[in-house]
Structure formats: structure tokens, C-alpha cells
Amino acid sequence: MAKRVLVSGGAGYIGSHVTVELINAGYEVVVADNMSNCDMTCFEGVKKITGRDDIPFFEIDCCDYEAVEKLFAENSIDAVIHFAAYKAVGESVAQPIKYYRNNLVSFLNILEVAKAKGGCNVLFSSSATVYGEAENLPVTEQTPRLPATSPYGNTKQMCEDILRDSVAAYDGVKGIALRYFNPIGAHPSALIGELPRGVPNNLVPFITQTAIGKRKQLSVFGNDYDTHDGTGVRDYIHVVDLAKGHVAAVKYATATLGCDVFNLGTGTGYSVLDMVKAFETANNIPVPYEIAPRRPGDIDECYADPTRAYEILGWKAEYGIEDMCRDANNWQSKNPNGFEA
Ligand code: UD1
């Protein structure tokens, strides 16, 4: 079994939840982060939740090859989960070079060091965005990827391809791409969660900020989509379930050869208005909203077929939509100012 796992981007939203679940499952974890999109709140929270004050933390940028090389050399890493990447779709359209340079170079460095040390299990944090507007739902791992509609989405596709080709070429390098649907919520302790900078792009952080009065109202982007109530449908997954999916994938990676890909979703789609309702019910707080124009690039509907992850990894999501909304609200209530605190 892989004993020591490097979590790159481990001080961020998903990385911090994955660090907790890896430690709960008995792994040693080394965290690396360049702190470009987080502060130490979540890393401190991870230490509190796990009762571990000794988790090695390195403030490095994975775009710095020498730093990555040194990190591997000094920590005998058995597996890497690579989160360290930029993730704002709109910003990637405005600043494509920034996205291509950061997201590709950091991943190439990880793979190059993995190859140089004679092998490693490399898990890549991919996204359901690679499917685009799929013709048939739910999407399985066999659903064809469609041309990316943003540089961000393109970096996800390119990194998946780079991983596949590297695994084919280099002995001992094994890889898994995990395609996330829409991770939301926070650890039930409310010690770690998402801290978006500025105005949130994603639905649930916008809802939670509206619920605490930080935003006047939610803009529902379009009510003329081809869905049950006209608003966009997505597969929201509790970030703790998502994190447990990573633990299952690390276990599997050590026991198998080659390159693989798994959807991490629940299999159920909820519309924007379903989410508003679920949030209001779970927290007993009204969420004022208005119907606004569609957001460019959005699709009607996307949800996963998570069967493969269940059959092969033995993993499936356990939390329901109201759990997600409750935990998102608890976290937001305890951290009303996020980075601005
Ligand atoms: C978005 C990204 C996706 C990325 C994912 C990361 C786009 C087009 N897609 O997915 O590439 O992997 O985040 O988490 O940005 N909505 C509102 N009002 C809001 C915000 C969102 O109505 O203020 C709606 C959207 O139109 C959509 C749904 O809520 O129907 C979910 O939006 P969001 O949370 O941004 O996720 P995705 O668009 O699915």
C-alpha cells in the first residue's frame, strides 16, 4: 500500500478534505501548496480535525522543478494527488497563457520527477467539464470528451492526455484521472471549507454568501434550459464524499497497473432552484433570488454515472443534498469574511 502521499494544492478546498481522509485511513501525508489561492485556515483546520500537529507542509510552487525534485527526494513519496492548478473558467478565457503555463508546467514537473525516481502513482484532479454538453446522460467514463470551451477545461483534457501517454511510456508511472462533478459543502466540523476570493463564480458559495447577507440576492443564470424547471442541472457531491473517493483511488492505484479514469459524482442531478429549496429547507434561511440571463458557456444538464467507481473502487457517495447544504452553511457562518478576515 502507498504509505506516503503528496497532496499538491493540499491547503486548498478539496486538497484539505482529501488530506483529512487520507490521514483517517492511515496514510502519511505531505502537503505542498504555493498559497496562491488560499491562506493557512484550512491547513490549520486539518491539523485540528486529525489531531496531528506534525503534518509536513512545504510552501512550494510545483512549477519550480528543482523544488518538486527536492520534495520527492527528501520525503520518499509513494503517490501524488495533484490539485495544484488554477480553476476559474472566466479568468482562464481572459488570461489563457497564465492557465496553460501554470496548470501544464506544474503537472509536467510532477510527472517528470515521478519518472526520474523510477515510478510513482499519480492521481490527477480532473473535471466533468471534459465531457462538455454530452449527448447522452448520465455520462460514463466512455462518454466522448468534447472540445473544451475554455482554456481551463482544455488544461484538464491536456493533463489527462499527458498522464495517459506518460503512463504508457515510463515504467512504474501509474495514473488515475478523477473527474469531479460539482463538489460543494464542507467538513461537518466546519473547520475546513471553500474560501472563494471576491465574488464567487460557483453556485453554492454564492448561495451561502447570500444567506448570511453578504450578497443581496442570487442571480439564477437562465430559466429556459431544457430541464424539469428550466434552470441548469448539475450533480452536486459533498466534498467529504469526494475526498473519500480519492482514498479509494489511492488504494486502487497501488494495486493495479496502467492508467485509469473514474467519475466522482452521485448520479443525481439537481437544478439551481432545487438547490435553493434544499438550502432553505436544510438551514431554515430564505435565499432571495432573481432570474437573470444565461451565463455564456453553461449547459442544460450534466450528471454522472458513478457505477464504475463503485464496482472497481468500492466507493460511492453517501451524503444527501441537505447534508451538503447544511455543512456549506455551517462553514460559511463560521467564516463570514473568508480571505478578507
Ligand atoms: C463550473 C465550471 C466548470 C468547473 C466547475 C468547478 C463554468 C461554465 N463551468 O461548473 O468548468 O469545473 O465550475 O466547480 O464556469 N449558477 C447560477 N448563479 C450563480 C452561479 C451559478 O444560477 O451565481 C448556475 C449555473 O448557471 C449552473 C449551476 O448554477 O447551472 C452550477 O454552476 P457552477 O457552480 O458555476 O458550476 P458549473 O457551471 O457546473
Short mmCIF file of N, CA and C and ligand atoms in Angstrom, two decimals, residues 89 127 129 152 182-183 201-203 206 218-221 232 234 236 272 295 297-298, ligand 1:
data_model
loop_
_atom_site.label_atom_id
_atom_site.label_comp_id
_atom_site.label_asym_id
_atom_site.label_seq_id
_atom_site.Cartn_x
_atom_site.Cartn_y
_atom_site.Cartn_z
N VAL A 89 -12.91 29.50 -14.60
CA VAL A 89 -13.16 29.39 -16.04
C VAL A 89 -13.05 30.74 -16.74
N SER A 127 -12.02 16.98 -14.22
CA SER A 127 -13.34 17.60 -14.04
C SER A 127 -14.32 17.05 -15.05
N THR A 129 -16.05 18.77 -16.62
CA THR A 129 -16.04 19.74 -17.72
C THR A 129 -15.48 19.11 -19.00
N TYR A 152 -9.22 26.71 -19.26
CA TYR A 152 -9.25 25.90 -18.04
C TYR A 152 -9.64 24.45 -18.39
N ASN A 182 -19.77 18.34 -9.26
CA ASN A 182 -19.75 19.66 -8.61
C ASN A 182 -19.55 19.53 -7.11
N PRO A 183 -18.32 19.60 -6.65
CA PRO A 183 -18.06 19.45 -5.21
C PRO A 183 -18.56 20.67 -4.44
N ASN A 201 -17.81 32.49 -8.21
CA ASN A 201 -18.30 32.10 -9.54
C ASN A 201 -19.30 30.96 -9.44
N ASN A 202 -19.10 30.13 -8.42
CA ASN A 202 -19.90 28.90 -8.35
C ASN A 202 -21.16 29.10 -7.53
N LEU A 203 -22.13 28.24 -7.81
CA LEU A 203 -23.47 28.43 -7.25
C LEU A 203 -23.51 28.40 -5.72
N PHE A 206 -22.11 31.21 -3.71
CA PHE A 206 -22.94 32.41 -3.87
C PHE A 206 -24.20 32.31 -3.00
N LEU A 218 -29.27 36.02 -5.08
CA LEU A 218 -28.65 35.12 -6.06
C LEU A 218 -29.20 35.46 -7.44
N SER A 219 -28.34 35.51 -8.44
CA SER A 219 -28.83 35.56 -9.82
C SER A 219 -28.89 34.14 -10.35
N VAL A 220 -30.07 33.71 -10.72
CA VAL A 220 -30.22 32.38 -11.32
C VAL A 220 -29.98 32.57 -12.81
N PHE A 221 -28.90 31.97 -13.29
CA PHE A 221 -28.49 32.22 -14.68
C PHE A 221 -29.34 31.41 -15.67
N GLY A 232 -30.44 25.23 -14.75
CA GLY A 232 -29.38 24.26 -15.03
C GLY A 232 -29.29 23.15 -14.00
N ARG A 234 -27.09 20.03 -12.26
CA ARG A 234 -25.74 19.51 -12.05
C ARG A 234 -25.77 18.42 -10.99
N TYR A 236 -24.27 17.59 -7.77
CA TYR A 236 -23.53 18.14 -6.63
C TYR A 236 -23.11 17.00 -5.71
N VAL A 272 -30.81 24.51 -10.27
CA VAL A 272 -30.46 25.66 -9.43
C VAL A 272 -31.58 25.91 -8.43
N ARG A 295 -25.62 32.41 -18.36
CA ARG A 295 -24.18 32.68 -18.32
C ARG A 295 -23.55 31.99 -19.55
N GLY A 297 -21.57 29.84 -22.01
CA GLY A 297 -20.80 28.61 -21.82
C GLY A 297 -21.49 27.58 -20.95
N ASP A 298 -22.59 27.96 -20.27
CA ASP A 298 -23.28 26.99 -19.42
C ASP A 298 -24.09 26.00 -20.26
C1 UD1 B 1 -18.18 25.36 -13.13
C2 UD1 B 1 -17.32 25.43 -14.35
C3 UD1 B 1 -16.63 24.09 -14.52
C4 UD1 B 1 -15.78 23.82 -13.31
C5 UD1 B 1 -16.64 23.88 -12.05
C6 UD1 B 1 -15.74 23.82 -10.84
C7 UD1 B 1 -18.36 27.08 -15.86
C8 UD1 B 1 -19.10 27.27 -17.12
N1 UD1 B 1 -18.13 25.78 -15.52
O1 UD1 B 1 -19.15 24.32 -13.31
O2 UD1 B 1 -15.82 24.11 -15.67
O3 UD1 B 1 -15.18 22.55 -13.40
O4 UD1 B 1 -17.37 25.10 -12.00
O5 UD1 B 1 -16.51 23.77 -9.69
O6 UD1 B 1 -17.98 28.01 -15.18
N2 UD1 B 1 -25.43 29.40 -11.30
C9 UD1 B 1 -26.35 30.40 -11.08
N3 UD1 B 1 -25.98 31.50 -10.40
C10 UD1 B 1 -24.69 31.67 -9.92
C11 UD1 B 1 -23.74 30.64 -10.16
C12 UD1 B 1 -24.15 29.52 -10.86
O7 UD1 B 1 -27.51 30.29 -11.48
O8 UD1 B 1 -24.39 32.72 -9.32
C13 UD1 B 1 -25.85 28.16 -12.01
C14 UD1 B 1 -25.10 27.87 -13.29
O9 UD1 B 1 -25.69 28.52 -14.38
C15 UD1 B 1 -25.19 26.34 -13.34
C16 UD1 B 1 -25.21 25.92 -11.87
O10 UD1 B 1 -25.60 27.09 -11.16
O11 UD1 B 1 -26.41 25.95 -13.92
C17 UD1 B 1 -23.85 25.46 -11.36
O12 UD1 B 1 -22.88 26.46 -11.65
P1 UD1 B 1 -21.40 26.37 -11.04
O13 UD1 B 1 -21.47 26.15 -9.58
O14 UD1 B 1 -20.64 27.57 -11.52
O15 UD1 B 1 -20.81 25.04 -11.66
P2 UD1 B 1 -20.66 24.59 -13.20
O16 UD1 B 1 -21.05 25.65 -14.13
O17 UD1 B 1 -21.36 23.28 -13.34
#
